[in-house]
Amino acid sequence: MKLRFEGETNGLLPGIGILAAELGVEIRDEGDTRNAGNDGNAGIPGIPVEVSVSVSGGLEVGWDGSKAYIRYELKHQFFRGLGLLVQHTRKGQPFQIKEEQQFELTGPMFDLSRNGVLTVESFKRMLNKLALMGLNTVMLYMEDTYEIEGESYFGYMRGRYSQAELKEIDDYADQFGIEAFPSIQTLAHLEEFLKWEAASRYRDTKGALLVGEEATLDLIRRMIESATAPFRSRKIHIGMDEAEELGRGKFLDKNGYVGRFDIMTGHLDKVLEIVRERGLEPMMWSDMFLKLASASGADYYNSDTTIPEEMASRIPEDVSMVYWDYGLKEMEEYGQQVAKHRPLGANLAFAGAVWIFNTFGVNYGLSLNASDNALQVCKQEGIREVYATMWGDDGNEGSPFAALLGLQLYAEHAYSAAKPEWERVAERAAFCTGIQADSYLLLKDLDETPGSEPNNRAQSNPSKFLLYQDVLLGLFDKQIEGLELSAHYADLEQRIQWARKSGGTGTAELLRMPEKLCAVLKIKSEIGIRLKQAYDIQDRAALNRVAQEELPLIAAAVRELRDAHRIQWFSMFKPFGWEVLDIRYGGVVNRLDSAAQRLLDYTEGRIARIEELEQERLLYSSNNRFNHKGIGWCSYYYRMASPNVFFHVLNPL
């Protein structure tokens, strides 16, 4: 396809050139009279596309069979319009599309603090997709992964961005009218910086800053200056979520007991002074205020919680509050939570999620349904900013590129007053990302297994805990008894193989690592149960066969998985953080080797018993299928791998 743009294209041409290459479209100049080739338009130098600013507002795109138009109100809308033009013109039928934007800002939040720090080049690849979708903002969540002058340990060996790298990301995003801005932490969630001896003067507890100290305020000044300097945007997210430790460490020793709300508001006032001096527009997570207002002092979602007037009066109104909610709720429940935030008085934004947290896949069953409900409520309630968080908790085994189907849903909601039809979302995702929706949805079945709740609404993550659990200890074996997970993963492996072969390069890259994970789990997921059964009936032949044949087979499959995962990691992320996954994979392989040796020692008479297999198998947690809470959830690798001590923290060092 060849396009010739005419009219008001100032400031659009760099972005057009990038996306034309992405779409396989050839761009012709207005004066170009070359023969168009063999596309049926001999002698016509491409389809003429009239570009203009919309008089009526919104986005209008159309093609009458010979000439086309894109009328847009805001820069980012043009690039969505370009995608719509190419997508629908390829169908060969004239069309007209008119869309009204429902939110002022819609876009993802990338977690760049849990080991997976996107390279600048992979960030650009992501921005290309976001531009075609029509998203217009991107939040960079950086706890300590940006440089600060005078703090050499801030982000040390963690893949921190330089000022030049952040500026390059911002410049690239701006070509598409996408507003990039930083999300940092100015109170808690700073464990990875505060662990260093050099940061001890800033430390209250292992994750919270020591507030009320001039040194801490000076650090925050430099944080804010460094984080915002590379960006055009005046927006900044100052964090302040999940600060339950606040004032309970060194602060308590120095100042005695002070209520957390008083500490919080006092600190917020100081941070906002710094922000206001620089003419910035701050936002923060809302959870601590809701928690402090709850009866327990810790419940964010308590339906009985109300914000007292005396509390609301002390919360500054010039900081936007971000209500985050990642679970599956009915629309009425989202509405109730929005109502609880209204007394805070500030501008209210919403942050949902595409659930890639603590899993190798994506919990699309939960997050697509939750997003549908939440975004409809946001439209009804007049919320003007919505974000899709993609957290990388506990090592970031997953891929933000696997979440693109969820981001497409956000984009289609952003341009539709009604709930967008799934067929439209799926078609747009295939066009904008090059990957079919059904291929993305395969990723949910890594965790949406037999025994899970419908749509995995209980957030089970067996793809992770069954990989990392020890075959002799079998911590999760009781959770999965009788569920035939081996058969589930064998079937999923076949479905993924078919999708990889029938899809394009992007599909093959997306599904390579999940396919290898299924190859491991089809033979590892239930091996511990079989070992325990064979040991209990003294079937030494079975134990010997497992030791000599099956465990080496699993180890070989784990090595193939690691190789595929390594390719995926280095295609997206900086190298820092991969060593954590290397260590985890090495731990799995080494424990398989030790397990095989233990079994052989027993079957060949060198030891009288295997104590690990004599232990009764217990349920790992109350999250299990026997009480309709799925088949289990665990947030931390070290708790999956062993019940024994990995580390014991009295002091951060």
XYZ file of C-alpha atoms in Angstrom:
653
model
C 0.000 0.000 0.000
C 1.175 3.483 -0.882
C -0.083 6.653 0.793
C 0.450 10.298 -0.174
C -0.259 12.739 2.646
C -1.564 16.189 1.823
C -2.455 19.121 4.034
C -1.484 19.790 7.631
C 1.342 17.343 8.314
C 3.708 19.619 10.247
C 5.149 17.731 13.197
C 3.675 14.416 12.011
C 6.169 13.274 9.393
C 8.766 11.670 11.731
C 6.073 9.570 13.382
C 4.508 8.736 10.015
C 7.841 7.451 8.748
C 8.338 5.191 11.763
C 4.851 3.693 11.680
C 4.870 3.314 7.902
C 7.855 1.004 8.272
C 6.048 -0.828 11.086
C 2.969 -1.305 8.870
C 4.751 -2.082 5.634
C 3.307 1.038 4.009
C 5.141 3.167 1.466
C 4.876 6.935 1.837
C 4.959 9.136 -1.256
C 5.603 12.863 -1.401
C 2.886 15.173 -2.742
C 4.857 15.858 -5.893
C 5.831 12.245 -6.558
C 4.508 11.046 -9.962
C 6.230 7.665 -10.079
C 4.170 4.698 -11.219
C 2.592 3.050 -8.176
C 3.586 -0.425 -9.332
C 1.364 -3.473 -9.222
C -1.125 -2.496 -6.528
C -3.916 -1.712 -8.952
C -3.204 2.037 -9.020
C -0.953 2.279 -12.069
C 0.104 5.845 -12.653
C -1.250 6.983 -9.280
C 1.464 7.810 -6.743
C -0.348 6.308 -3.759
C -3.712 6.947 -2.150
C -4.047 10.684 -1.445
C -4.762 11.273 2.253
C -6.050 14.703 3.256
C -4.828 15.547 6.762
C -6.506 18.308 8.746
C -7.340 19.384 12.248
C -10.907 18.420 13.108
C -13.342 21.316 13.384
C -15.906 19.297 15.322
C -13.352 17.610 17.582
C -12.509 13.956 17.951
C -11.118 11.694 15.240
C -12.515 11.100 11.765
C -11.058 8.663 9.252
C -12.444 7.614 5.878
C -11.784 6.320 2.370
C -14.159 6.510 -0.591
C -12.275 4.062 -2.777
C -9.933 6.604 -4.314
C -9.020 9.242 -1.750
C -8.873 9.262 2.048
C -8.852 11.669 4.964
C -7.734 11.851 8.605
C -9.175 14.665 10.727
C -7.875 14.815 14.246
C -8.064 17.048 17.281
C -4.916 15.978 19.149
C -1.608 14.716 17.801
C -1.835 11.180 19.193
C -5.246 10.775 17.558
C -3.688 11.186 14.132
C -1.541 8.090 14.625
C -4.509 6.029 15.751
C -6.220 7.381 12.653
C -3.289 6.305 10.486
C -3.626 2.784 11.840
C -7.382 2.739 11.293
C -6.915 4.005 7.740
C -4.440 1.280 6.816
C -6.401 -1.425 8.650
C -9.724 -0.686 6.945
C -8.420 0.308 3.523
C -6.810 -3.115 3.240
C -10.304 -4.611 3.384
C -11.046 -2.935 0.041
C -14.376 -1.384 1.025
C -15.034 2.358 1.456
C -15.571 3.360 5.082
C -16.087 6.259 7.476
C -15.144 6.182 11.160
C -15.787 8.857 13.770
C -14.570 8.479 17.347
C -14.780 10.622 20.477
C -12.049 10.322 23.081
C -13.471 9.329 26.470
C -10.478 10.079 28.706
C -7.926 12.865 28.678
C -5.085 10.438 29.373
C -4.956 6.689 28.811
C -1.875 4.512 28.844
C 0.288 1.952 30.588
C 2.526 2.128 33.608
C 5.672 0.067 33.113
C 7.308 -1.356 36.218
C 11.005 -0.630 35.676
C 12.035 -1.422 39.243
C 11.611 -5.202 39.650
C 14.731 -6.207 37.660
C 13.199 -5.868 34.187
C 14.399 -2.463 32.932
C 13.335 -2.041 29.306
C 16.131 -1.069 26.959
C 15.621 2.151 25.061
C 15.184 0.202 21.826
C 12.543 -2.134 23.240
C 10.793 0.871 24.790
C 10.627 2.373 21.302
C 9.132 -0.845 19.906
C 6.496 -0.670 22.611
C 5.746 2.993 21.877
C 5.142 2.142 18.214
C 2.372 -0.244 19.291
C 0.904 2.269 21.733
C 0.848 4.947 19.018
C -1.141 2.731 16.650
C -3.576 1.995 19.455
C -4.078 5.710 20.102
C -2.852 5.703 23.698
C -1.450 9.045 24.747
C 0.514 8.623 27.949
C 3.067 6.307 29.492
C 4.167 6.238 33.125
C 7.672 5.026 33.989
C 7.690 3.470 37.459
C 11.228 3.906 38.768
C 11.996 3.345 42.433
C 15.761 3.642 42.111
C 16.349 2.981 38.411
C 17.284 6.502 37.402
C 20.499 8.318 38.172
C 20.867 10.947 40.895
C 23.952 13.107 41.123
C 25.807 12.443 44.369
C 24.098 9.095 45.076
C 26.234 6.467 43.370
C 24.419 3.607 45.139
C 21.012 4.763 43.887
C 20.207 2.125 41.273
C 23.715 0.673 41.512
C 23.976 -2.470 39.336
C 20.216 -2.292 38.790
C 20.091 -1.057 35.194
C 19.237 2.527 36.093
C 18.475 4.906 33.243
C 20.794 7.781 32.477
C 19.340 11.228 31.893
C 20.197 10.832 28.215
C 18.288 7.542 27.964
C 15.169 9.000 29.565
C 15.347 12.020 27.270
C 15.615 9.704 24.260
C 12.499 7.827 25.388
C 10.643 11.105 25.928
C 11.698 12.490 22.542
C 10.571 9.323 20.807
C 7.200 9.277 22.596
C 6.612 12.934 21.766
C 6.773 12.175 18.029
C 3.454 10.369 18.490
C 1.900 12.848 20.916
C 2.453 10.439 23.823
C 3.144 12.118 27.164
C 5.801 10.242 29.121
C 6.349 11.035 32.782
C 8.061 9.542 35.836
C 6.511 7.675 38.732
C 8.865 7.547 41.695
C 8.719 6.826 45.412
C 9.162 9.578 47.980
C 8.257 7.613 51.110
C 8.273 3.796 50.946
C 9.070 0.975 48.471
C 12.738 1.981 48.499
C 14.225 -1.266 49.832
C 16.660 -1.628 46.943
C 18.293 1.701 47.701
C 17.966 1.697 51.476
C 19.669 -1.705 51.774
C 23.041 -0.064 51.136
C 25.195 1.105 54.023
C 25.663 4.387 52.189
C 21.905 5.022 52.480
C 21.619 4.358 56.216
C 21.070 8.005 57.121
C 17.890 8.046 55.002
C 16.462 4.819 56.421
C 13.557 4.532 58.870
C 12.739 0.876 58.161
C 14.015 -1.456 55.444
C 11.731 0.153 52.867
C 10.631 3.522 54.258
C 12.471 6.829 54.329
C 13.260 8.540 57.611
C 10.917 11.495 57.318
C 11.368 14.825 59.069
C 15.129 14.904 58.446
C 16.825 17.545 56.336
C 19.039 14.907 54.700
C 15.945 13.021 53.581
C 14.332 16.159 52.184
C 17.509 16.979 50.298
C 17.486 13.468 48.830
C 13.863 13.888 47.742
C 14.686 17.250 46.118
C 17.377 15.575 44.059
C 15.094 12.647 43.265
C 12.405 14.930 41.911
C 14.874 17.086 39.979
C 16.593 14.072 38.416
C 13.412 12.161 37.614
C 11.625 15.063 35.933
C 14.487 16.846 34.136
C 14.522 14.603 31.011
C 10.762 14.867 30.394
C 8.658 17.528 28.684
C 5.706 16.666 30.886
C 5.187 18.529 34.136
C 3.456 15.511 35.655
C 5.090 13.437 38.382
C 3.774 10.537 40.415
C 5.252 10.738 43.908
C 4.137 7.266 45.065
C 3.545 7.022 48.837
C 1.630 3.734 48.650
C 1.757 0.766 51.017
C 3.754 2.678 53.628
C 2.563 0.537 56.542
C 6.050 0.651 58.096
C 5.934 4.435 58.304
C 7.291 5.815 61.579
C 7.857 2.391 63.148
C 11.628 2.130 62.924
C 14.344 4.695 63.528
C 11.697 7.454 63.450
C 10.018 5.901 66.503
C 13.346 5.706 68.340
C 14.060 9.387 67.651
C 10.603 10.916 68.039
C 8.474 8.557 70.052
C 5.050 7.517 68.840
C 3.392 9.776 66.266
C 0.230 8.752 64.431
C 0.807 7.555 60.887
C -1.694 10.007 59.440
C 0.130 12.930 61.046
C 3.461 11.648 59.777
C 2.015 11.074 56.341
C 0.395 14.478 55.898
C 3.392 16.284 57.365
C 5.719 14.529 54.955
C 3.354 15.064 52.026
C 3.291 18.791 52.724
C 7.096 18.916 52.546
C 7.232 16.907 49.307
C 4.555 19.094 47.721
C 6.540 22.211 48.599
C 9.403 20.817 46.507
C 7.031 19.892 43.697
C 5.291 23.270 43.659
C 8.619 25.121 43.528
C 9.297 23.387 40.238
C 5.852 23.968 38.757
C 5.087 20.255 38.619
C 1.702 18.532 38.668
C 1.805 15.802 41.342
C -0.216 12.645 41.737
C -0.001 9.895 44.347
C -1.542 6.555 45.232
C -4.599 6.890 47.438
C -4.392 3.678 49.443
C -2.757 4.949 52.636
C -5.546 7.449 53.291
C -8.232 4.795 52.823
C -6.275 2.387 55.012
C -5.782 4.918 57.780
C -9.495 5.723 57.702
C -10.489 2.043 57.968
C -11.340 0.411 61.283
C -8.257 -1.820 61.118
C -5.947 0.927 59.877
C -4.856 -1.377 57.061
C -7.853 -2.237 54.839
C -7.926 -0.424 51.489
C -11.154 -1.968 50.190
C -13.298 -2.122 53.329
C -16.863 -1.378 52.251
C -17.594 0.379 55.562
C -14.705 2.832 55.323
C -15.501 6.526 55.056
C -13.103 9.451 54.988
C -13.750 11.632 58.072
C -14.127 15.327 57.381
C -11.189 16.200 59.648
C -8.978 13.838 57.654
C -10.164 15.101 54.281
C -9.565 18.714 55.310
C -5.853 18.025 55.867
C -5.217 16.411 52.478
C -3.967 18.950 49.893
C -6.242 19.351 46.883
C -3.475 20.064 44.375
C -2.266 16.468 44.312
C -4.240 14.036 42.167
C -5.236 10.809 43.914
C -4.812 7.562 41.995
C -7.289 4.874 43.017
C -5.690 1.534 42.169
C -7.705 -1.641 41.947
C -6.521 -4.763 40.164
C -9.137 -7.295 41.235
C -12.313 -8.489 39.570
C -15.300 -6.537 40.856
C -18.788 -5.802 39.683
C -19.430 -2.315 38.310
C -21.407 -1.423 41.424
C -18.405 -2.202 43.626
C -16.097 -0.012 41.537
C -18.666 2.750 41.827
C -18.708 2.398 45.595
C -14.922 2.649 45.778
C -14.931 5.762 43.597
C -17.517 7.320 45.908
C -15.283 6.628 48.914
C -12.502 8.605 47.238
C -14.602 11.693 46.546
C -14.149 13.234 50.032
C -10.409 13.410 49.364
C -11.321 16.407 47.228
C -8.528 16.103 44.700
C -8.654 15.148 41.045
C -9.219 11.385 40.920
C -7.440 9.081 38.466
C -7.777 5.305 38.141
C -5.139 2.609 37.778
C -6.179 -0.870 36.785
C -3.910 -3.646 35.595
C -2.996 -6.106 32.938
C -2.051 -8.879 35.307
C 1.512 -10.023 34.598
C 2.437 -9.994 38.283
C 4.154 -13.052 39.733
C 3.579 -15.271 36.733
C 5.194 -16.371 33.499
C 1.942 -15.658 31.658
C -0.878 -13.118 31.831
C -4.034 -13.512 33.879
C -6.250 -12.316 31.065
C -9.334 -14.010 32.479
C -9.235 -11.716 35.487
C -7.792 -8.528 34.040
C -9.873 -8.280 30.851
C -13.125 -8.660 32.756
C -11.998 -6.372 35.575
C -10.859 -3.724 33.085
C -14.170 -3.823 31.208
C -16.104 -3.095 34.395
C -13.679 -0.565 35.835
C -13.332 1.486 32.656
C -17.080 1.705 32.146
C -17.440 3.025 35.693
C -14.649 5.539 35.057
C -16.593 6.907 32.071
C -19.806 7.115 34.067
C -18.044 8.832 36.984
C -16.191 11.375 34.856
C -12.706 10.104 35.704
C -10.432 11.622 33.087
C -7.168 9.695 33.570
C -6.853 5.897 33.462
C -3.693 3.818 33.592
C -2.962 0.124 33.121
C -0.278 -1.005 35.544
C 1.974 -3.930 34.685
C 3.868 -4.795 37.835
C 6.861 -7.108 37.738
C 6.786 -8.369 41.319
C 9.388 -10.892 42.484
C 11.775 -10.943 39.584
C 9.687 -10.067 36.522
C 9.475 -13.489 34.875
C 6.749 -12.251 32.537
C 6.803 -9.934 29.535
C 5.157 -6.514 29.151
C 4.788 -7.282 25.430
C 2.531 -10.193 26.411
C 0.183 -7.596 27.941
C -0.500 -5.765 24.653
C -3.934 -7.369 24.231
C -4.937 -5.842 27.573
C -3.609 -2.445 26.512
C -5.658 -2.728 23.329
C -8.774 -3.129 25.475
C -7.872 0.110 27.295
C -7.392 1.838 23.944
C -10.746 0.733 22.558
C -12.519 1.816 25.745
C -10.787 5.185 25.394
C -12.508 5.772 22.056
C -15.913 4.253 22.764
C -18.636 5.523 25.093
C -20.063 1.999 25.295
C -18.228 -1.185 26.147
C -16.289 -2.110 22.982
C -17.247 -5.373 21.318
C -14.665 -8.108 21.769
C -14.440 -8.714 18.025
C -13.333 -5.106 17.560
C -10.704 -5.384 20.320
C -9.364 -8.630 18.854
C -9.201 -7.257 15.307
C -7.455 -4.099 16.441
C -4.943 -6.068 18.548
C -4.064 -8.278 15.581
C -3.516 -5.188 13.431
C -1.626 -3.050 15.962
C 0.603 -5.810 17.361
C 0.753 -8.397 14.589
C -0.396 -11.134 16.978
C -3.841 -12.725 17.111
C -5.898 -12.299 20.276
C -6.236 -16.078 20.618
C -2.439 -16.360 20.794
C -2.299 -13.852 23.642
C -5.102 -15.702 25.436
C -3.076 -18.914 25.477
C -0.925 -17.237 28.102
C -3.770 -17.203 30.611
C -3.899 -21.004 30.579
C -0.465 -21.223 32.157
C -2.315 -20.412 35.381
C -5.984 -20.903 34.522
C -5.777 -24.646 35.122
C -8.109 -27.353 36.431
C -9.033 -26.359 39.979
C -8.833 -22.619 39.373
C -11.810 -20.359 39.818
C -13.603 -19.135 36.659
C -11.387 -16.587 34.856
C -8.745 -17.326 37.503
C -10.371 -14.649 39.630
C -8.580 -16.025 42.726
C -5.208 -15.204 41.089
C -3.608 -18.642 41.264
C -0.091 -18.803 39.799
C 0.830 -22.500 39.428
C 3.052 -21.818 36.403
C 5.502 -20.253 38.813
C 5.217 -22.286 42.002
C 5.172 -25.650 40.195
C 8.363 -24.735 38.359
C 10.220 -23.588 41.448
C 8.903 -25.988 44.084
C 11.266 -28.729 45.185
C 10.340 -32.233 44.002
C 11.276 -33.868 47.327
C 9.604 -31.273 49.562
C 6.450 -30.901 47.454
C 5.163 -27.814 49.226
C 2.266 -27.379 46.775
C 1.523 -31.035 46.089
C -1.485 -31.162 48.401
C -2.931 -28.150 46.585
C -2.925 -29.904 43.200
C -3.784 -33.510 44.067
C -6.154 -35.069 41.540
C -6.150 -32.143 39.118
C -4.321 -33.837 36.213
C -2.090 -30.846 35.603
C 0.369 -32.916 33.577
C -2.340 -33.493 30.987
C -3.319 -29.809 31.083
C 0.205 -28.607 30.344
C 0.753 -31.263 27.663
C -2.388 -30.070 25.886
C -1.411 -26.411 26.285
C 2.031 -27.163 24.865
C 0.384 -28.568 21.737
C -1.916 -25.563 21.360
C 1.006 -23.168 21.746
C 3.054 -25.116 19.189
C 0.215 -24.829 16.679
C -0.138 -21.079 17.295
C 3.607 -20.547 16.884
C 3.677 -22.415 13.594
C 0.586 -20.725 12.178
C 1.387 -17.216 13.435
C 4.068 -14.795 12.323
C 7.455 -13.937 13.764
C 5.947 -11.927 16.604
C 3.782 -14.845 17.690
C 6.736 -17.227 17.579
C 8.808 -14.887 19.753
C 5.964 -14.303 22.223
C 5.200 -17.994 22.722
C 8.661 -19.586 22.601
C 9.295 -19.353 26.331
C 5.724 -20.364 27.396
C 5.981 -23.428 25.139
C 9.191 -24.484 26.867
C 7.596 -23.864 30.269
C 4.748 -26.216 29.366
C 7.333 -28.813 28.306
C 8.722 -28.651 31.850
C 5.419 -28.578 33.709
C 3.860 -31.475 31.818
C 6.486 -33.724 33.441
C 7.333 -31.811 36.636
C 3.974 -30.585 37.923
C 2.876 -33.914 39.448
C 6.223 -35.675 39.894
C 6.311 -34.940 43.620
C 2.929 -36.582 44.144
C 4.108 -39.694 42.312
C 7.342 -39.789 44.292
C 5.480 -39.649 47.591
C 3.064 -42.391 46.501
C 5.874 -44.674 45.317
C 7.833 -44.128 48.499
C 4.831 -44.822 50.744
C 4.281 -48.233 49.107
C 8.035 -48.926 48.865
C 8.036 -49.152 45.075
C 11.794 -48.956 44.705
C 11.678 -49.760 41.003
C 9.482 -46.710 40.382
C 11.745 -44.526 42.497
C 14.791 -45.782 40.637
C 13.129 -45.087 37.274
C 12.268 -41.555 38.328
C 15.846 -40.949 39.482
C 17.533 -42.302 36.381
C 15.083 -41.308 33.655
C 12.483 -38.719 34.617
C 14.424 -36.258 36.761
C 17.244 -35.931 34.173
C 14.547 -35.414 31.526
C 13.008 -32.612 33.610
C 16.451 -31.039 34.132
C 17.068 -31.041 30.374
C 13.673 -29.396 29.798
C 14.478 -26.742 32.433
C 17.725 -25.939 30.638
C 15.817 -25.466 27.370
C 13.336 -23.220 29.177
C 16.167 -21.153 30.619
C 17.695 -20.719 27.158
C 14.358 -19.549 25.709
C 13.749 -17.244 28.653
C 17.230 -15.759 28.321
C 16.594 -14.942 24.656
C 13.323 -13.255 25.611
C 14.896 -11.292 28.469
C 17.764 -9.865 26.447
C 15.409 -8.924 23.613
C 13.539 -6.608 26.021
C 15.513 -5.774 29.134
C 18.899 -4.581 30.246
C 21.113 -7.411 31.566
C 20.812 -6.432 35.221
C 18.317 -8.717 36.943
C 18.760 -11.717 34.667
C 21.274 -13.110 37.158
C 18.373 -13.615 39.584
C 16.579 -15.884 37.116
C 19.833 -17.642 36.255
C 20.218 -18.457 39.939
C 16.620 -19.689 40.166
C 16.954 -21.962 37.152
C 20.266 -23.220 38.477
C 18.590 -23.968 41.788
C 15.882 -26.017 40.100
C 18.429 -28.070 38.132
C 20.713 -28.620 41.106
C 17.856 -29.739 43.332
C 16.713 -32.187 40.658
C 20.235 -33.592 40.659
C 20.260 -33.855 44.447
C 16.822 -35.467 44.434
C 17.988 -38.090 41.928
C 20.998 -38.846 44.089
C 18.849 -39.137 47.215
C 16.540 -41.583 45.462
C 19.445 -43.691 44.200
C 21.062 -43.716 47.631
C 17.812 -45.113 48.989
C 17.042 -47.641 46.253
C 20.642 -48.915 46.264
C 20.712 -49.290 50.039
C 23.134 -46.549 51.050
C 20.523 -44.813 53.227
C 17.640 -46.372 55.131
C 15.028 -43.718 54.455
C 14.277 -40.447 52.670
C 13.125 -38.110 55.404
C 11.710 -35.549 52.953
C 9.292 -38.145 51.546
C 8.245 -39.351 54.985
C 6.815 -35.950 55.862
C 3.041 -35.550 55.605
C 1.969 -33.255 52.760
C -0.022 -30.256 54.003
C -1.938 -27.543 52.201
C 0.345 -24.637 51.429
C -2.217 -21.957 52.259
C -5.884 -21.159 52.701
C -5.971 -20.206 49.014
C -7.044 -23.573 47.665
C -9.762 -25.208 45.628
C -11.396 -26.719 48.718
C -12.679 -23.273 49.716
C -13.073 -21.867 46.180
C -9.914 -19.776 46.243
C -8.139 -21.376 43.316
C -5.246 -23.799 43.531
C -2.813 -21.501 45.284
C -0.939 -18.253 45.153
C 2.545 -17.409 46.317
C 4.242 -14.050 45.907
C 7.855 -15.009 46.557
C 10.235 -17.424 44.850
C 12.066 -18.230 48.069
C 8.815 -19.397 49.683
C 8.093 -21.624 46.683
C 11.518 -23.217 46.670
C 11.856 -23.998 50.369
C 10.290 -23.522 53.811
C 13.774 -23.030 55.210
C 15.722 -19.833 55.762
C 16.981 -18.065 52.641
C 17.833 -14.921 54.549
C 16.957 -13.389 57.868
C 16.720 -9.624 58.037
C 17.452 -7.934 61.341
C 19.326 -5.151 59.623
C 19.313 -4.444 55.890
C 23.018 -5.336 55.621
